């Protein structure tokens, strides 16, 4: 399923390696991306300077998610990720807890893009290497 996120408010809690990977993917699809983390690196600061996202440089508060359409919980604290999950579920907000497949309303496929064509590949969480290889093959075709 592909969802038009262009005008949807997307919030990412965390700014580590996994969070940055998700942020890079999301930047292709939304105009309203907020990252909440006490520490962010130069790459994210540059993206904010370009107007591609907003950074709230602090720990997240559950109220941060109330107006979101989509939430990524990617902090390095399982308690915080679980609290984000619980908050989003109560509010009816789609959520992905990066560290817990059971707490994901959606997954991130490998993406191959060219012009207006977007191809998403997933191996249902079972064979990431195969999915990645297929994404590379499709990118070369596109």
PDB file of C-alpha atoms in Angstrom:
ATOM      1  CA  UNK A   1       0.000   0.000   0.000  1.00  0.00           C
ATOM      2  CA  UNK A   2       1.274   3.439  -0.874  1.00  0.00           C
ATOM      3  CA  UNK A   3      -0.037   6.398   1.097  1.00  0.00           C
ATOM      4  CA  UNK A   4       0.179  10.013  -0.052  1.00  0.00           C
ATOM      5  CA  UNK A   5       2.119  11.663   2.777  1.00  0.00           C
ATOM      6  CA  UNK A   6       2.620  14.987   1.023  1.00  0.00           C
ATOM      7  CA  UNK A   7       0.510  16.997   3.467  1.00  0.00           C
ATOM      8  CA  UNK A   8       0.637  14.538   6.374  1.00  0.00           C
ATOM      9  CA  UNK A   9       2.463  15.464   9.565  1.00  0.00           C
ATOM     10  CA  UNK A  10       5.207  12.916  10.221  1.00  0.00           C
ATOM     11  CA  UNK A  11       7.102  12.866  13.512  1.00  0.00           C
ATOM     12  CA  UNK A  12      10.315  10.936  14.112  1.00  0.00           C
ATOM     13  CA  UNK A  13      11.466  10.443  17.708  1.00  0.00           C
ATOM     14  CA  UNK A  14      15.210   9.895  17.676  1.00  0.00           C
ATOM     15  CA  UNK A  15      18.113  10.839  15.436  1.00  0.00           C
ATOM     16  CA  UNK A  16      20.366   7.789  15.445  1.00  0.00           C
ATOM     17  CA  UNK A  17      21.354   5.550  12.557  1.00  0.00           C
ATOM     18  CA  UNK A  18      17.962   3.907  12.048  1.00  0.00           C
ATOM     19  CA  UNK A  19      16.090   7.177  12.524  1.00  0.00           C
ATOM     20  CA  UNK A  20      18.280   8.881   9.911  1.00  0.00           C
ATOM     21  CA  UNK A  21      17.626   6.079   7.432  1.00  0.00           C
ATOM     22  CA  UNK A  22      13.869   6.523   7.942  1.00  0.00           C
ATOM     23  CA  UNK A  23      14.171  10.303   7.702  1.00  0.00           C
ATOM     24  CA  UNK A  24      16.040  10.059   4.389  1.00  0.00           C
ATOM     25  CA  UNK A  25      13.252   7.869   2.989  1.00  0.00           C
ATOM     26  CA  UNK A  26      10.460  10.061   4.313  1.00  0.00           C
ATOM     27  CA  UNK A  27      11.938  13.265   2.885  1.00  0.00           C
ATOM     28  CA  UNK A  28      10.971  11.995  -0.569  1.00  0.00           C
ATOM     29  CA  UNK A  29       7.317  11.829   0.397  1.00  0.00           C
ATOM     30  CA  UNK A  30       6.318  14.464   2.973  1.00  0.00           C
ATOM     31  CA  UNK A  31       6.554  18.223   3.326  1.00  0.00           C
ATOM     32  CA  UNK A  32       5.909  18.129   7.081  1.00  0.00           C
ATOM     33  CA  UNK A  33       8.626  16.164   8.853  1.00  0.00           C
ATOM     34  CA  UNK A  34       9.555  16.854  12.465  1.00  0.00           C
ATOM     35  CA  UNK A  35      12.482  15.208  14.246  1.00  0.00           C
ATOM     36  CA  UNK A  36      12.579  15.225  18.039  1.00  0.00           C
ATOM     37  CA  UNK A  37      15.904  14.355  19.684  1.00  0.00           C
ATOM     38  CA  UNK A  38      18.180  15.880  22.322  1.00  0.00           C
ATOM     39  CA  UNK A  39      21.181  15.485  19.980  1.00  0.00           C
ATOM     40  CA  UNK A  40      21.280  15.700  16.179  1.00  0.00           C
ATOM     41  CA  UNK A  41      24.164  15.468  13.746  1.00  0.00           C
ATOM     42  CA  UNK A  42      25.321  17.830  11.001  1.00  0.00           C
ATOM     43  CA  UNK A  43      23.385  15.988   8.294  1.00  0.00           C
ATOM     44  CA  UNK A  44      20.046  16.602  10.026  1.00  0.00           C
ATOM     45  CA  UNK A  45      20.987  20.199  10.838  1.00  0.00           C
ATOM     46  CA  UNK A  46      21.767  20.739   7.137  1.00  0.00           C
ATOM     47  CA  UNK A  47      18.401  19.273   6.131  1.00  0.00           C
ATOM     48  CA  UNK A  48      16.707  21.643   8.559  1.00  0.00           C
ATOM     49  CA  UNK A  49      18.678  24.590   7.141  1.00  0.00           C
ATOM     50  CA  UNK A  50      17.408  23.606   3.679  1.00  0.00           C
ATOM     51  CA  UNK A  51      13.845  23.749   5.006  1.00  0.00           C
ATOM     52  CA  UNK A  52      13.264  20.020   4.521  1.00  0.00           C
ATOM     53  CA  UNK A  53      12.453  19.225   8.147  1.00  0.00           C
ATOM     54  CA  UNK A  54      12.004  20.750  11.581  1.00  0.00           C
ATOM     55  CA  UNK A  55      14.138  19.745  14.550  1.00  0.00           C
ATOM     56  CA  UNK A  56      12.984  19.971  18.157  1.00  0.00           C
ATOM     57  CA  UNK A  57      16.264  19.531  20.017  1.00  0.00           C
ATOM     58  CA  UNK A  58      14.971  17.985  23.232  1.00  0.00           C
ATOM     59  CA  UNK A  59      13.493  14.821  24.664  1.00  0.00           C
ATOM     60  CA  UNK A  60      10.073  14.027  23.273  1.00  0.00           C
ATOM     61  CA  UNK A  61       6.869  14.496  25.199  1.00  0.00           C
ATOM     62  CA  UNK A  62       3.805  12.412  24.466  1.00  0.00           C
ATOM     63  CA  UNK A  63       1.892  15.572  23.482  1.00  0.00           C
ATOM     64  CA  UNK A  64       4.331  15.924  20.562  1.00  0.00           C
ATOM     65  CA  UNK A  65       2.519  13.105  18.801  1.00  0.00           C
ATOM     66  CA  UNK A  66      -1.116  14.132  19.287  1.00  0.00           C
ATOM     67  CA  UNK A  67      -1.348  16.062  16.015  1.00  0.00           C
ATOM     68  CA  UNK A  68       0.785  13.637  13.977  1.00  0.00           C
ATOM     69  CA  UNK A  69      -0.547  11.485  11.173  1.00  0.00           C
ATOM     70  CA  UNK A  70       2.398   9.086  11.248  1.00  0.00           C
ATOM     71  CA  UNK A  71       5.029   8.455  13.944  1.00  0.00           C
ATOM     72  CA  UNK A  72       8.397   6.712  13.938  1.00  0.00           C
ATOM     73  CA  UNK A  73       9.679   5.714  17.397  1.00  0.00           C
ATOM     74  CA  UNK A  74      13.427   5.308  16.925  1.00  0.00           C
ATOM     75  CA  UNK A  75      14.964   6.366  20.220  1.00  0.00           C
ATOM     76  CA  UNK A  76      17.579   4.248  21.977  1.00  0.00           C
ATOM     77  CA  UNK A  77      15.263   3.870  24.985  1.00  0.00           C
ATOM     78  CA  UNK A  78      12.770   0.981  24.858  1.00  0.00           C
ATOM     79  CA  UNK A  79      10.617   2.565  27.589  1.00  0.00           C
ATOM     80  CA  UNK A  80      10.202   5.765  25.604  1.00  0.00           C
ATOM     81  CA  UNK A  81       9.506   3.832  22.387  1.00  0.00           C
ATOM     82  CA  UNK A  82       6.846   1.784  24.205  1.00  0.00           C
ATOM     83  CA  UNK A  83       5.263   4.953  25.634  1.00  0.00           C
ATOM     84  CA  UNK A  84       5.172   6.469  22.136  1.00  0.00           C
ATOM     85  CA  UNK A  85       3.559   3.282  20.832  1.00  0.00           C
ATOM     86  CA  UNK A  86       0.907   3.317  23.565  1.00  0.00           C
ATOM     87  CA  UNK A  87       0.176   7.012  22.996  1.00  0.00           C
ATOM     88  CA  UNK A  88      -0.171   6.590  19.238  1.00  0.00           C
ATOM     89  CA  UNK A  89      -2.411   3.540  19.557  1.00  0.00           C
ATOM     90  CA  UNK A  90      -4.727   5.417  21.947  1.00  0.00           C
ATOM     91  CA  UNK A  91      -4.830   8.397  19.568  1.00  0.00           C
ATOM     92  CA  UNK A  92      -5.378   6.276  16.436  1.00  0.00           C
ATOM     93  CA  UNK A  93      -2.056   7.370  14.923  1.00  0.00           C
ATOM     94  CA  UNK A  94      -0.081   5.002  12.715  1.00  0.00           C
ATOM     95  CA  UNK A  95       3.202   4.136  14.440  1.00  0.00           C
ATOM     96  CA  UNK A  96       6.383   2.224  13.705  1.00  0.00           C
ATOM     97  CA  UNK A  97       8.617   1.225  16.624  1.00  0.00           C
ATOM     98  CA  UNK A  98      11.887   0.528  14.852  1.00  0.00           C
ATOM     99  CA  UNK A  99      13.170  -1.836  17.534  1.00  0.00           C
ATOM    100  CA  UNK A 100      10.024  -3.992  17.782  1.00  0.00           C
ATOM    101  CA  UNK A 101       8.423  -5.516  14.679  1.00  0.00           C
ATOM    102  CA  UNK A 102       5.313  -6.404  16.730  1.00  0.00           C
ATOM    103  CA  UNK A 103       4.717  -2.695  17.388  1.00  0.00           C
ATOM    104  CA  UNK A 104       4.603  -1.549  13.784  1.00  0.00           C
ATOM    105  CA  UNK A 105       1.452  -0.541  11.940  1.00  0.00           C
ATOM    106  CA  UNK A 106       3.569  -0.259   8.779  1.00  0.00           C
ATOM    107  CA  UNK A 107       7.024  -1.161   7.500  1.00  0.00           C
ATOM    108  CA  UNK A 108       9.593   0.572   5.348  1.00  0.00           C
ATOM    109  CA  UNK A 109      10.308  -1.196   2.074  1.00  0.00           C
ATOM    110  CA  UNK A 110      13.502  -0.903   0.118  1.00  0.00           C
ATOM    111  CA  UNK A 111      12.809   1.851  -2.408  1.00  0.00           C
ATOM    112  CA  UNK A 112      13.865   2.287  -6.008  1.00  0.00           C
ATOM    113  CA  UNK A 113      12.858   5.652  -7.509  1.00  0.00           C
ATOM    114  CA  UNK A 114      13.245   7.378 -10.847  1.00  0.00           C
ATOM    115  CA  UNK A 115      11.235  10.397 -11.916  1.00  0.00           C
ATOM    116  CA  UNK A 116       7.638   9.681 -10.863  1.00  0.00           C
ATOM    117  CA  UNK A 117       8.094   5.904 -10.539  1.00  0.00           C
ATOM    118  CA  UNK A 118       8.428   4.455  -7.034  1.00  0.00           C
ATOM    119  CA  UNK A 119       8.962   0.749  -6.451  1.00  0.00           C
ATOM    120  CA  UNK A 120       8.877  -0.680  -2.939  1.00  0.00           C
ATOM    121  CA  UNK A 121      10.325  -4.101  -2.083  1.00  0.00           C
ATOM    122  CA  UNK A 122       9.958  -6.071   1.130  1.00  0.00           C
ATOM    123  CA  UNK A 123      10.769  -9.641   2.113  1.00  0.00           C
ATOM    124  CA  UNK A 124       8.283  -9.501   4.992  1.00  0.00           C
ATOM    125  CA  UNK A 125      11.131  -9.071   7.458  1.00  0.00           C
ATOM    126  CA  UNK A 126      12.592 -12.471   6.597  1.00  0.00           C
ATOM    127  CA  UNK A 127      15.379 -11.883   4.063  1.00  0.00           C
ATOM    128  CA  UNK A 128      16.721  -8.311   4.062  1.00  0.00           C
ATOM    129  CA  UNK A 129      19.726  -9.200   1.880  1.00  0.00           C
ATOM    130  CA  UNK A 130      17.494 -10.569  -0.868  1.00  0.00           C
ATOM    131  CA  UNK A 131      15.190  -7.544  -0.738  1.00  0.00           C
ATOM    132  CA  UNK A 132      18.182  -5.202  -0.901  1.00  0.00           C
ATOM    133  CA  UNK A 133      19.595  -7.079  -3.902  1.00  0.00           C
ATOM    134  CA  UNK A 134      16.249  -6.839  -5.699  1.00  0.00           C
ATOM    135  CA  UNK A 135      16.029  -3.102  -4.998  1.00  0.00           C
ATOM    136  CA  UNK A 136      19.473  -2.652  -6.563  1.00  0.00           C
ATOM    137  CA  UNK A 137      18.421  -4.657  -9.632  1.00  0.00           C
ATOM    138  CA  UNK A 138      15.277  -2.558 -10.044  1.00  0.00           C
ATOM    139  CA  UNK A 139      17.264   0.663  -9.639  1.00  0.00           C
ATOM    140  CA  UNK A 140      19.529  -0.418 -12.490  1.00  0.00           C
ATOM    141  CA  UNK A 141      16.479  -1.188 -14.636  1.00  0.00           C
ATOM    142  CA  UNK A 142      14.933   2.210 -13.914  1.00  0.00           C
TER     143      UNK A 142
END
